Amino acid sequence: MIIEITITGGIALALGIGLVYASKKFKVKENPKVREVYKVLPGINCGGCGFGGCNDFAAAVVKDHGLVHGCVVGKEETAEKIGKILGIKVSEAEPKIARVRCQGGKNCSDRFDYQGVKRCNAVHTLMDRKECEYGCIGFGDCAESCKFDALHMGKDGYPIVDPEKCVGCGKCVEACPKELIKLQDDRKLVHIACISKDNGKETREKCKRGCIACGVCVKNCPVHTIQIIDNHAVIDADKCINCGTCVRNCPTKAIIMIKKVKNVKKDNKTIND
Amino acid sequence: MENLFIIILSAIFVNNFVLTRFLGLCPFFGVSKKTWPAVSMGLAVTFVMTLASFVTWIVYQYFLVPFNVEFLKIIVFILVIASFVQFVEIIIKRYSEKLYKSLGIYLPLITTNCAVLGVAFLNVDMSYSFIAAIVHGLSAGIGFLLALLLMSGIRERLEYCDVPKSLKGLPVSFIVAFMLALSFTAFNGLLS
């Protein structure tokens, strides 16, 4: 009797002590700022920011200051409060916005007449519907995932972002199986709407708006911020000055300049939609 | 010295813990919707099973057998396994937030996973040596991982199929599991 109790009790005690020690040693240190930010949030866990709840948003905004405008309920007031806690100027925070890196859709030919489930993820799992394997499939999984009504499938079969409504939550980025959507700094207006790794001739055959890696943009860029990587142009957003030279020179119109809505500057020009 | 090769083949194919012995069905159905969490779960279970075999063998041989209290193995094994799963959870939380979030509730569920306790008991029943016990635990985990991998691959594609409304989700998964288990009986003659 005594032996059984001793053995079981002894093992239990040893394990218990071991666990207490482990939990202290491997403790995940929560940034105290997360707690502070959480206190200034509305606390209703509506999920409007695109995150699971106010706690998740607090954790995310401490990591990525660009999300400071993310609370749809609290709006500017909350953004100011969060800015004070994090020590950043709210107007200087780099708000992120979704950029769709493809203008395929109807501009890119189909390989066959697809009759299956009309979801991008389904098509991506099973086959390549479009000639261009890197391009937009066009069934709108991304538009469906957007809770802010900021992403819609355009008339040409690829998604268009509404810059006024997009808060940069990133749900569309996750939804796209081709990883076409990327979050970028809102104030950088130029982006390359093609990530096709096919060479110029192939791209030209497959899609009217694809980047053929001709290099005209590279040659004409005044700040030398464009490069050709993997058969398509890539802009280093940090150095880009939004002059639009590359946009004007691109033969296939693969480079786009976005209309700026937040923090409007006076010499803002729209070249393409 | 038992033939380790036979133990490995047996635990992975002939006596697959999920598809032949029908242990560990809870995480099997719960985590097999997508491949990434399924594989992580499989790896976590493999790790726990190996460690559990290791620790329970030592505890059995040095704490229970010398005092003739082998019957205590039921409680003691559960204690030991539960503590080690808790320990694994602490480690995962500290080193990989993403993995921790994707496993969610299923990590502590490995504690009550009869597959892990099953391995420990089988090691005792078959009187395996120390090395054999660990190898058995490892192979059982690999078999579990294999079953999970197969199931998640099928379930991912099942998402886009026209399943009757009453069978959507878990019911059709059980039917799939039945077919998988049936196909695994083909391994019965492997080691005769």
CSV table of C-alpha atoms in Angstrom, one decimal:
chain,number,residue,atom,x,y,z
A,1,MET,CA,0.0,0.0,0.0
A,2,ILE,CA,2.6,2.5,1.2
A,3,ILE,CA,4.9,1.5,-1.7
A,4,GLU,CA,2.3,2.1,-4.3
A,5,ILE,CA,1.4,5.5,-2.9
A,6,THR,CA,5.0,6.5,-2.6
A,7,ILE,CA,6.0,5.5,-6.1
A,8,THR,CA,3.0,7.1,-7.8
A,9,GLY,CA,3.2,10.2,-5.6
A,10,GLY,CA,6.9,10.5,-6.0
A,11,ILE,CA,6.8,10.3,-9.8
A,12,ALA,CA,3.9,12.8,-9.9
A,13,LEU,CA,5.8,15.2,-7.7
A,14,ALA,CA,9.0,15.0,-9.7
A,15,LEU,CA,7.1,15.6,-13.0
A,16,GLY,CA,5.2,18.5,-11.4
A,17,ILE,CA,8.4,20.2,-10.3
A,18,GLY,CA,9.9,19.6,-13.8
A,19,LEU,CA,7.0,21.2,-15.5
A,20,VAL,CA,6.9,24.3,-13.3
A,21,TYR,CA,10.6,24.7,-14.0
A,22,ALA,CA,10.1,24.2,-17.8
A,23,SER,CA,7.2,26.7,-17.9
A,24,LYS,CA,9.3,29.3,-16.2
A,25,LYS,CA,12.4,28.8,-18.3
A,26,PHE,CA,10.6,28.6,-21.7
A,27,LYS,CA,8.1,31.4,-21.0
A,28,VAL,CA,7.0,33.3,-24.0
A,29,LYS,CA,7.7,37.0,-23.1
A,30,GLU,CA,4.7,39.0,-24.2
A,31,ASN,CA,5.6,42.5,-25.3
A,32,PRO,CA,4.0,44.8,-22.7
A,33,LYS,CA,3.1,47.2,-25.4
A,34,VAL,CA,0.6,44.6,-26.7
A,35,ARG,CA,-1.3,44.9,-23.4
A,36,GLU,CA,-1.3,48.7,-23.6
A,37,VAL,CA,-2.5,48.8,-27.2
A,38,TYR,CA,-5.2,46.3,-26.3
A,39,LYS,CA,-6.5,48.7,-23.6
A,40,VAL,CA,-7.1,51.5,-26.1
A,41,LEU,CA,-9.0,49.3,-28.6
A,42,PRO,CA,-12.8,49.1,-28.6
A,43,GLY,CA,-12.6,45.6,-27.3
A,44,ILE,CA,-15.6,44.2,-29.1
A,45,ASN,CA,-13.7,41.6,-31.0
A,46,CYS,CA,-15.6,42.3,-34.2
A,47,GLY,CA,-12.9,41.0,-36.4
A,48,GLY,CA,-13.3,44.0,-38.7
A,49,CYS,CA,-9.6,44.6,-38.8
A,50,GLY,CA,-9.2,41.2,-40.4
A,51,PHE,CA,-7.7,39.6,-37.3
A,52,GLY,CA,-9.2,37.2,-34.8
A,53,GLY,CA,-10.0,39.7,-32.2
A,54,CYS,CA,-8.7,42.8,-30.5
A,55,ASN,CA,-5.9,40.9,-28.8
A,56,ASP,CA,-4.7,39.5,-32.1
A,57,PHE,CA,-4.8,43.0,-33.7
A,58,ALA,CA,-2.9,44.4,-30.8
A,59,ALA,CA,-0.1,41.8,-31.3
A,60,ALA,CA,-0.1,42.4,-35.0
A,61,VAL,CA,0.1,46.2,-34.9
A,62,VAL,CA,3.0,46.1,-32.4
A,63,LYS,CA,4.9,43.9,-34.9
A,64,ASP,CA,3.9,45.9,-38.0
A,65,HIS,CA,3.3,49.6,-37.4
A,66,GLY,CA,1.8,50.0,-40.8
A,67,LEU,CA,-1.4,48.4,-39.5
A,68,VAL,CA,-2.1,51.4,-37.2
A,69,HIS,CA,-5.1,52.4,-39.2
A,70,GLY,CA,-6.5,48.9,-39.1
A,71,CYS,CA,-9.3,49.3,-36.6
A,72,VAL,CA,-12.4,50.0,-38.6
A,73,VAL,CA,-14.5,50.8,-35.5
A,74,GLY,CA,-12.0,53.0,-33.7
A,75,LYS,CA,-10.9,54.8,-36.9
A,76,GLU,CA,-8.7,57.9,-36.5
A,77,GLU,CA,-9.1,58.3,-32.8
A,78,THR,CA,-7.9,54.8,-32.1
A,79,ALA,CA,-5.1,55.1,-34.6
A,80,GLU,CA,-3.9,58.2,-32.8
A,81,LYS,CA,-3.9,56.5,-29.4
A,82,ILE,CA,-2.1,53.5,-30.8
A,83,GLY,CA,0.4,55.8,-32.4
A,84,LYS,CA,1.1,57.4,-29.1
A,85,ILE,CA,1.8,54.1,-27.4
A,86,LEU,CA,4.0,52.8,-30.2
A,87,GLY,CA,5.8,56.2,-30.4
A,88,ILE,CA,5.1,56.7,-34.1
A,89,LYS,CA,3.5,59.6,-36.0
A,90,VAL,CA,0.3,58.2,-37.4
A,91,SER,CA,0.5,60.1,-40.6
A,92,GLU,CA,4.0,58.9,-41.2
A,93,ALA,CA,3.1,55.2,-40.6
A,94,GLU,CA,3.4,53.2,-43.8
A,95,PRO,CA,-0.1,52.0,-44.4
A,96,LYS,CA,-0.1,48.9,-46.5
A,97,ILE,CA,-2.3,48.3,-49.4
A,98,ALA,CA,-2.9,45.2,-51.5
A,99,ARG,CA,-1.4,45.2,-55.0
A,100,VAL,CA,-2.4,42.7,-57.6
A,101,ARG,CA,0.5,41.6,-59.6
A,102,CYS,CA,-1.3,40.4,-62.7
A,103,GLN,CA,-3.4,41.8,-65.5
A,104,GLY,CA,-4.1,38.5,-67.1
A,105,GLY,CA,-7.7,37.4,-66.8
A,106,LYS,CA,-9.2,37.9,-70.3
A,107,ASN,CA,-5.9,39.2,-71.6
A,108,CYS,CA,-4.5,35.7,-71.1
A,109,SER,CA,-5.7,32.8,-73.2
A,110,ASP,CA,-7.3,29.7,-71.7
A,111,ARG,CA,-5.8,26.3,-72.2
A,112,PHE,CA,-9.2,24.7,-72.4
A,113,ASP,CA,-12.8,25.2,-71.7
A,114,TYR,CA,-13.0,24.7,-67.9
A,115,GLN,CA,-16.2,23.2,-66.5
A,116,GLY,CA,-15.2,22.4,-63.0
A,117,VAL,CA,-15.6,24.0,-59.5
A,118,LYS,CA,-15.3,27.8,-59.9
A,119,ARG,CA,-12.8,28.4,-57.2
A,120,CYS,CA,-9.2,29.5,-57.7
A,121,ASN,CA,-7.9,27.1,-55.0
A,122,ALA,CA,-9.7,24.2,-56.7
A,123,VAL,CA,-8.2,24.9,-60.1
A,124,HIS,CA,-4.8,25.5,-58.6
A,125,THR,CA,-4.9,22.1,-56.8
A,126,LEU,CA,-5.8,20.2,-59.8
A,127,MET,CA,-4.6,21.9,-63.0
A,128,ASP,CA,-3.4,25.0,-64.8
A,129,ARG,CA,-6.4,26.6,-66.5
A,130,LYS,CA,-4.6,29.5,-68.1
A,131,GLU,CA,-1.8,29.4,-70.6
A,132,CYS,CA,0.3,31.4,-68.2
A,133,GLU,CA,1.0,29.2,-65.1
A,134,TYR,CA,1.8,32.2,-62.9
A,135,GLY,CA,-1.2,34.3,-63.7
A,136,CYS,CA,-4.6,35.1,-62.2
A,137,ILE,CA,-7.1,32.2,-62.5
A,138,GLY,CA,-10.0,34.6,-62.3
A,139,PHE,CA,-12.6,33.0,-60.0
A,140,GLY,CA,-12.4,35.5,-57.3
A,141,ASP,CA,-11.3,33.6,-54.1
A,142,CYS,CA,-9.5,36.9,-53.2
A,143,ALA,CA,-12.6,39.1,-53.7
A,144,GLU,CA,-14.6,36.7,-51.6
A,145,SER,CA,-12.1,36.8,-48.7
A,146,CYS,CA,-12.2,40.6,-48.5
A,147,LYS,CA,-14.3,41.8,-45.6
A,148,PHE,CA,-13.9,45.5,-46.5
A,149,ASP,CA,-15.5,45.4,-49.9
A,150,ALA,CA,-12.1,46.6,-51.3
A,151,LEU,CA,-11.4,43.9,-53.9
A,152,HIS,CA,-13.5,43.1,-56.8
A,153,MET,CA,-13.0,41.1,-60.0
A,154,GLY,CA,-12.7,43.7,-62.8
A,155,LYS,CA,-14.3,43.5,-66.2
A,156,ASP,CA,-11.1,42.1,-67.7
A,157,GLY,CA,-11.1,39.0,-65.4
A,158,TYR,CA,-8.5,40.0,-62.8
A,159,PRO,CA,-9.0,41.6,-59.4
A,160,ILE,CA,-8.9,45.4,-58.9
A,161,VAL,CA,-8.2,46.9,-55.5
A,162,ASP,CA,-10.2,49.9,-54.2
A,163,PRO,CA,-7.5,51.9,-52.5
A,164,GLU,CA,-10.0,53.9,-50.4
A,165,LYS,CA,-11.4,50.8,-48.7
A,166,CYS,CA,-8.3,48.6,-48.5
A,167,VAL,CA,-6.8,48.5,-44.9
A,168,GLY,CA,-4.0,46.0,-45.7
A,169,CYS,CA,-5.3,43.2,-43.5
A,170,GLY,CA,-3.8,40.6,-45.8
A,171,LYS,CA,-6.7,38.2,-46.2
A,172,CYS,CA,-6.5,38.4,-50.0
A,173,VAL,CA,-2.8,37.7,-49.9
A,174,GLU,CA,-3.5,34.4,-48.2
A,175,ALA,CA,-6.5,33.6,-50.4
A,176,CYS,CA,-4.6,33.8,-53.7
A,177,PRO,CA,-3.1,30.4,-54.5
A,178,LYS,CA,-0.7,31.9,-57.0
A,179,GLU,CA,0.6,34.5,-54.5
A,180,LEU,CA,-0.2,37.3,-56.9
A,181,ILE,CA,-1.4,39.8,-54.3
A,182,LYS,CA,1.2,41.5,-52.2
A,183,LEU,CA,1.0,44.2,-49.5
A,184,GLN,CA,2.9,47.2,-50.3
A,185,ASP,CA,3.5,50.7,-48.9
A,186,ASP,CA,0.4,52.8,-49.8
A,187,ARG,CA,2.5,55.7,-50.9
A,188,LYS,CA,4.4,53.8,-53.6
A,189,LEU,CA,2.2,54.2,-56.6
A,190,VAL,CA,4.1,52.2,-59.2
A,191,HIS,CA,4.0,48.5,-59.3
A,192,ILE,CA,4.7,45.8,-61.9
A,193,ALA,CA,1.6,43.8,-62.6
A,194,CYS,CA,3.3,40.6,-63.8
A,195,ILE,CA,5.4,38.0,-62.1
A,196,SER,CA,5.7,35.6,-65.0
A,197,LYS,CA,9.0,33.7,-65.2
A,198,ASP,CA,8.5,32.8,-68.8
A,199,ASN,CA,10.8,34.4,-71.3
A,200,GLY,CA,9.6,37.4,-73.5
A,201,LYS,CA,8.5,35.3,-76.5
A,202,GLU,CA,6.4,32.9,-74.4
A,203,THR,CA,4.9,35.6,-72.3
A,204,ARG,CA,3.9,37.6,-75.5
A,205,GLU,CA,2.2,34.5,-76.9
A,206,LYS,CA,0.3,33.8,-73.7
A,207,CYS,CA,-0.8,37.2,-72.4
A,208,LYS,CA,-1.3,40.7,-73.9
A,209,ARG,CA,-0.3,42.5,-70.8
A,210,GLY,CA,2.5,40.4,-69.5
A,211,CYS,CA,6.0,41.6,-68.8
A,212,ILE,CA,8.3,40.5,-71.7
A,213,ALA,CA,11.5,41.6,-69.9
A,214,CYS,CA,12.5,43.9,-72.7
A,215,GLY,CA,14.4,46.2,-70.3
A,216,VAL,CA,13.1,49.5,-71.5
A,217,CYS,CA,12.0,50.4,-68.0
A,218,VAL,CA,15.4,49.6,-66.6
A,219,LYS,CA,17.2,51.8,-69.1
A,220,ASN,CA,14.9,54.8,-68.6
A,221,CYS,CA,14.5,54.8,-64.8
A,222,PRO,CA,16.1,58.0,-63.4
A,223,VAL,CA,16.9,56.4,-60.1
A,224,HIS,CA,17.9,53.0,-61.4
A,225,THR,CA,15.6,51.1,-59.1
A,226,ILE,CA,14.2,48.6,-61.6
A,227,GLN,CA,15.8,45.3,-62.4
A,228,ILE,CA,15.0,42.3,-64.4
A,229,ILE,CA,14.8,39.2,-62.3
A,230,ASP,CA,13.5,35.8,-63.5
A,231,ASN,CA,12.3,37.3,-66.8
A,232,HIS,CA,10.2,40.0,-65.3
A,233,ALA,CA,10.8,43.5,-64.0
A,234,VAL,CA,11.1,44.1,-60.3
A,235,ILE,CA,11.0,47.5,-58.7
A,236,ASP,CA,12.8,48.3,-55.4
A,237,ALA,CA,10.0,50.2,-53.8
A,238,ASP,CA,12.3,52.0,-51.3
A,239,LYS,CA,14.0,54.0,-54.1
A,240,CYS,CA,11.0,54.6,-56.4
A,241,ILE,CA,10.1,58.3,-56.7
A,242,ASN,CA,6.7,57.7,-58.4
A,243,CYS,CA,7.8,59.6,-61.6
A,244,GLY,CA,6.0,57.2,-63.9
A,245,THR,CA,8.7,57.1,-66.6
A,246,CYS,CA,8.6,53.3,-66.7
A,247,VAL,CA,4.8,53.3,-66.9
A,248,ARG,CA,4.9,55.5,-70.0
A,249,ASN,CA,7.6,53.4,-71.7
A,250,CYS,CA,6.3,49.9,-71.1
A,251,PRO,CA,5.3,48.4,-74.5
A,252,THR,CA,2.8,45.9,-73.0
A,253,LYS,CA,1.5,48.2,-70.3
A,254,ALA,CA,2.6,45.7,-67.6
A,255,ILE,CA,3.5,48.5,-65.2
A,256,ILE,CA,0.8,50.4,-63.4
A,257,MET,CA,0.5,53.6,-61.5
A,258,ILE,CA,-2.2,53.8,-59.0
A,259,LYS,CA,-4.4,56.8,-58.2
A,260,LYS,CA,-3.4,58.0,-54.7
A,261,VAL,CA,-6.3,58.6,-52.4
A,262,LYS,CA,-5.0,58.8,-48.8
A,263,ASN,CA,-2.6,61.7,-48.2
A,264,VAL,CA,-3.1,63.3,-51.6
A,265,LYS,CA,-0.1,65.1,-53.0
A,266,LYS,CA,-0.5,67.9,-55.6
A,267,ASP,CA,1.6,66.4,-58.5
A,268,ASN,CA,-0.3,63.1,-58.5
A,269,LYS,CA,-1.0,61.8,-61.9
A,270,THR,CA,-3.0,58.8,-63.1
A,271,ILE,CA,-1.6,57.1,-66.1
A,272,ASN,CA,-3.5,53.8,-66.1
A,273,ASP,CA,-6.5,52.8,-64.0
B,1,MET,CA,17.1,-9.6,-29.6
B,2,GLU,CA,14.0,-9.1,-31.6
B,3,ASN,CA,14.2,-8.3,-35.3
B,4,LEU,CA,14.1,-4.6,-35.4
B,5,PHE,CA,13.3,-4.6,-39.1
B,6,ILE,CA,10.2,-6.7,-38.4
B,7,ILE,CA,9.1,-4.3,-35.7
B,8,ILE,CA,9.4,-1.3,-38.0
B,9,LEU,CA,7.6,-2.9,-40.9
B,10,SER,CA,4.9,-4.2,-38.6
B,11,ALA,CA,4.2,-0.9,-36.9
B,12,ILE,CA,4.1,1.1,-40.1
B,13,PHE,CA,2.2,-1.2,-42.4
B,14,VAL,CA,0.9,-4.4,-41.1
B,15,ASN,CA,-0.3,-3.2,-37.7
B,16,ASN,CA,-0.7,0.5,-38.6
B,17,PHE,CA,-1.8,2.2,-35.4
B,18,VAL,CA,-4.6,4.2,-37.0
B,19,LEU,CA,-5.7,2.0,-39.9
B,20,THR,CA,-5.3,-1.5,-38.4
B,21,ARG,CA,-5.4,-1.0,-34.6
B,22,PHE,CA,-7.8,1.9,-34.8
B,23,LEU,CA,-6.1,3.9,-32.1
B,24,GLY,CA,-5.7,7.7,-32.2
B,25,LEU,CA,-8.7,8.3,-34.3
B,26,CYS,CA,-9.5,11.7,-32.7
B,27,PRO,CA,-6.5,13.6,-34.0
B,28,PHE,CA,-6.7,11.6,-37.2
B,29,PHE,CA,-10.1,13.0,-38.0
B,30,GLY,CA,-9.6,16.3,-36.3
B,31,VAL,CA,-6.4,17.5,-37.9
B,32,SER,CA,-6.5,15.9,-41.4
B,33,LYS,CA,-8.4,18.7,-43.2
B,34,LYS,CA,-5.2,20.3,-44.5
B,35,THR,CA,-1.8,18.8,-45.1
B,36,TRP,CA,0.3,21.2,-43.2
B,37,PRO,CA,-1.3,20.8,-39.8
B,38,ALA,CA,-1.7,17.1,-40.4
B,39,VAL,CA,2.0,16.6,-41.0
B,40,SER,CA,2.9,18.8,-38.0
B,41,MET,CA,0.5,16.7,-35.9
B,42,GLY,CA,2.0,13.5,-37.2
B,43,LEU,CA,5.5,14.7,-36.4
B,44,ALA,CA,4.4,15.8,-32.9
B,45,VAL,CA,2.8,12.5,-32.2
B,46,THR,CA,5.9,10.6,-33.5
B,47,PHE,CA,8.1,12.7,-31.2
B,48,VAL,CA,5.8,12.1,-28.2
B,49,MET,CA,5.5,8.3,-29.0
B,50,THR,CA,9.2,7.9,-29.1
B,51,LEU,CA,9.8,9.9,-26.0
B,52,ALA,CA,6.9,8.1,-24.2
B,53,SER,CA,8.4,4.7,-25.1
B,54,PHE,CA,11.7,5.8,-23.8
B,55,VAL,CA,10.5,7.2,-20.5
B,56,THR,CA,7.8,4.6,-19.8
B,57,TRP,CA,10.2,1.7,-20.4
B,58,ILE,CA,12.6,3.2,-17.8
B,59,VAL,CA,9.9,3.9,-15.3
B,60,TYR,CA,8.4,0.4,-15.8
B,61,GLN,CA,11.7,-1.4,-15.4
B,62,TYR,CA,13.2,0.6,-12.5
B,63,PHE,CA,10.2,1.8,-10.5
B,64,LEU,CA,7.4,-0.7,-11.1
B,65,VAL,CA,8.9,-4.1,-11.6
B,66,PRO,CA,11.4,-4.0,-8.7
B,67,PHE,CA,8.5,-3.3,-6.3
B,68,ASN,CA,6.1,-5.7,-7.9
B,69,VAL,CA,3.6,-3.0,-8.7
B,70,GLU,CA,3.3,-3.5,-12.4
B,71,PHE,CA,-0.4,-2.9,-12.2
B,72,LEU,CA,0.3,0.7,-11.5
B,73,LYS,CA,1.4,1.1,-15.1
B,74,ILE,CA,-2.0,2.4,-16.1
B,75,ILE,CA,-1.8,5.5,-13.8
B,76,VAL,CA,1.9,6.1,-14.0
B,77,PHE,CA,2.1,5.9,-17.7
B,78,ILE,CA,-0.7,8.4,-18.1
B,79,LEU,CA,1.0,10.7,-15.6
B,80,VAL,CA,4.3,10.5,-17.5
B,81,ILE,CA,2.8,10.9,-20.9
B,82,ALA,CA,0.6,13.8,-19.9
B,83,SER,CA,3.6,15.6,-18.4
B,84,PHE,CA,5.8,15.1,-21.4
B,85,VAL,CA,3.1,16.3,-23.8
B,86,GLN,CA,2.7,19.4,-21.6
B,87,PHE,CA,6.4,19.9,-21.9
B,88,VAL,CA,6.3,19.5,-25.7
B,89,GLU,CA,3.5,22.1,-25.8
B,90,ILE,CA,5.6,24.6,-23.8
B,91,ILE,CA,8.6,24.1,-26.1
B,92,ILE,CA,6.5,24.5,-29.3
B,93,LYS,CA,4.8,27.6,-27.9
B,94,ARG,CA,8.2,29.1,-27.2
B,95,TYR,CA,9.9,28.3,-30.5
B,96,SER,CA,7.1,28.3,-33.2
B,97,GLU,CA,4.1,30.5,-32.8
B,98,LYS,CA,2.7,29.4,-36.2
B,99,LEU,CA,2.9,25.7,-35.4
B,100,TYR,CA,1.4,26.3,-32.0
B,101,LYS,CA,-1.6,28.2,-33.5
B,102,SER,CA,-2.2,25.6,-36.2
B,103,LEU,CA,-2.2,22.7,-33.8
B,104,GLY,CA,-4.5,24.5,-31.4
B,105,ILE,CA,-6.4,22.1,-29.1
B,106,TYR,CA,-5.0,19.0,-30.7
B,107,LEU,CA,-1.7,19.2,-29.0
B,108,PRO,CA,-3.0,18.6,-25.5
B,109,LEU,CA,-5.3,16.0,-27.1
B,110,ILE,CA,-2.2,13.9,-27.8
B,111,THR,CA,-2.3,13.3,-24.0
B,112,THR,CA,-5.5,11.4,-24.1
B,113,ASN,CA,-4.5,9.9,-27.4
B,114,CYS,CA,-4.9,6.2,-26.9
B,115,ALA,CA,-2.3,5.6,-29.6
B,116,VAL,CA,0.5,7.0,-27.3
B,117,LEU,CA,-0.7,5.0,-24.3
B,118,GLY,CA,-1.2,2.0,-26.6
B,119,VAL,CA,2.5,2.1,-27.7
B,120,ALA,CA,3.5,2.1,-24.0
B,121,PHE,CA,1.3,-0.8,-23.1
B,122,LEU,CA,2.3,-2.8,-26.2
B,123,ASN,CA,6.0,-2.4,-25.3
B,124,VAL,CA,5.2,-4.0,-22.0
B,125,ASP,CA,3.0,-6.7,-23.4
B,126,MET,CA,5.6,-7.7,-26.0
B,127,SER,CA,8.4,-7.5,-23.5
B,128,TYR,CA,10.5,-5.4,-25.8
B,129,SER,CA,14.0,-4.5,-24.9
B,130,PHE,CA,14.9,-0.8,-24.4
B,131,ILE,CA,16.0,-0.3,-28.0
B,132,ALA,CA,13.1,-2.3,-29.4
B,133,ALA,CA,10.7,-0.2,-27.4
B,134,ILE,CA,12.1,3.0,-28.7
B,135,VAL,CA,12.1,1.7,-32.3
B,136,HIS,CA,8.6,0.6,-31.9
B,137,GLY,CA,7.5,4.0,-30.7
B,138,LEU,CA,9.2,5.7,-33.5
B,139,SER,CA,7.8,3.4,-36.2
B,140,ALA,CA,4.3,3.6,-34.7
B,141,GLY,CA,4.6,7.4,-35.0
B,142,ILE,CA,5.7,7.1,-38.6
B,143,GLY,CA,2.8,4.8,-39.4
B,144,PHE,CA,0.5,7.4,-37.8
B,145,LEU,CA,2.1,10.2,-39.9
B,146,LEU,CA,1.7,8.1,-43.0
B,147,ALA,CA,-2.0,7.5,-42.3
B,148,LEU,CA,-2.5,11.2,-41.6
B,149,LEU,CA,-0.7,12.2,-44.8
B,150,LEU,CA,-2.8,9.9,-46.9
B,151,MET,CA,-6.0,11.1,-45.2
B,152,SER,CA,-5.2,14.8,-45.6
B,153,GLY,CA,-4.3,14.5,-49.2
B,154,ILE,CA,-7.7,12.9,-49.9
B,155,ARG,CA,-9.7,15.3,-47.8
B,156,GLU,CA,-8.1,18.3,-49.5
B,157,ARG,CA,-9.3,17.1,-52.8
B,158,LEU,CA,-12.6,16.0,-51.4
B,159,GLU,CA,-13.3,19.7,-50.6
B,160,TYR,CA,-14.0,20.3,-54.3
B,161,CYS,CA,-16.1,17.2,-54.9
B,162,ASP,CA,-19.9,17.0,-54.9
B,163,VAL,CA,-20.5,15.3,-51.6
B,164,PRO,CA,-24.2,14.8,-50.6
B,165,LYS,CA,-25.1,17.4,-47.9
B,166,SER,CA,-25.8,14.8,-45.2
B,167,LEU,CA,-22.4,13.2,-45.6
B,168,LYS,CA,-20.3,16.4,-45.8
B,169,GLY,CA,-17.4,16.7,-43.4
B,170,LEU,CA,-16.9,13.9,-40.9
B,171,PRO,CA,-19.3,11.2,-42.3
B,172,VAL,CA,-17.6,11.1,-45.7
B,173,SER,CA,-14.2,11.1,-43.9
B,174,PHE,CA,-15.2,8.0,-42.0
B,175,ILE,CA,-16.1,6.3,-45.3
B,176,VAL,CA,-12.7,7.4,-46.7
B,177,ALA,CA,-11.0,6.0,-43.6
B,178,PHE,CA,-12.8,2.7,-44.0
B,179,MET,CA,-11.5,2.4,-47.6
B,180,LEU,CA,-8.0,3.3,-46.5
B,181,ALA,CA,-8.2,0.7,-43.7
B,182,LEU,CA,-9.5,-1.9,-46.1
B,183,SER,CA,-6.6,-1.2,-48.5
B,184,PHE,CA,-4.1,-1.6,-45.6
B,185,THR,CA,-5.3,-5.1,-44.9
B,186,ALA,CA,-3.4,-6.0,-48.1
B,187,PHE,CA,-0.3,-5.9,-46.0
B,188,ASN,CA,-1.5,-8.8,-43.9
B,189,GLY,CA,0.6,-11.4,-45.7
B,190,LEU,CA,3.7,-9.2,-45.7
B,191,LEU,CA,5.4,-10.8,-42.7
B,192,SER,CA,4.3,-14.5,-42.5
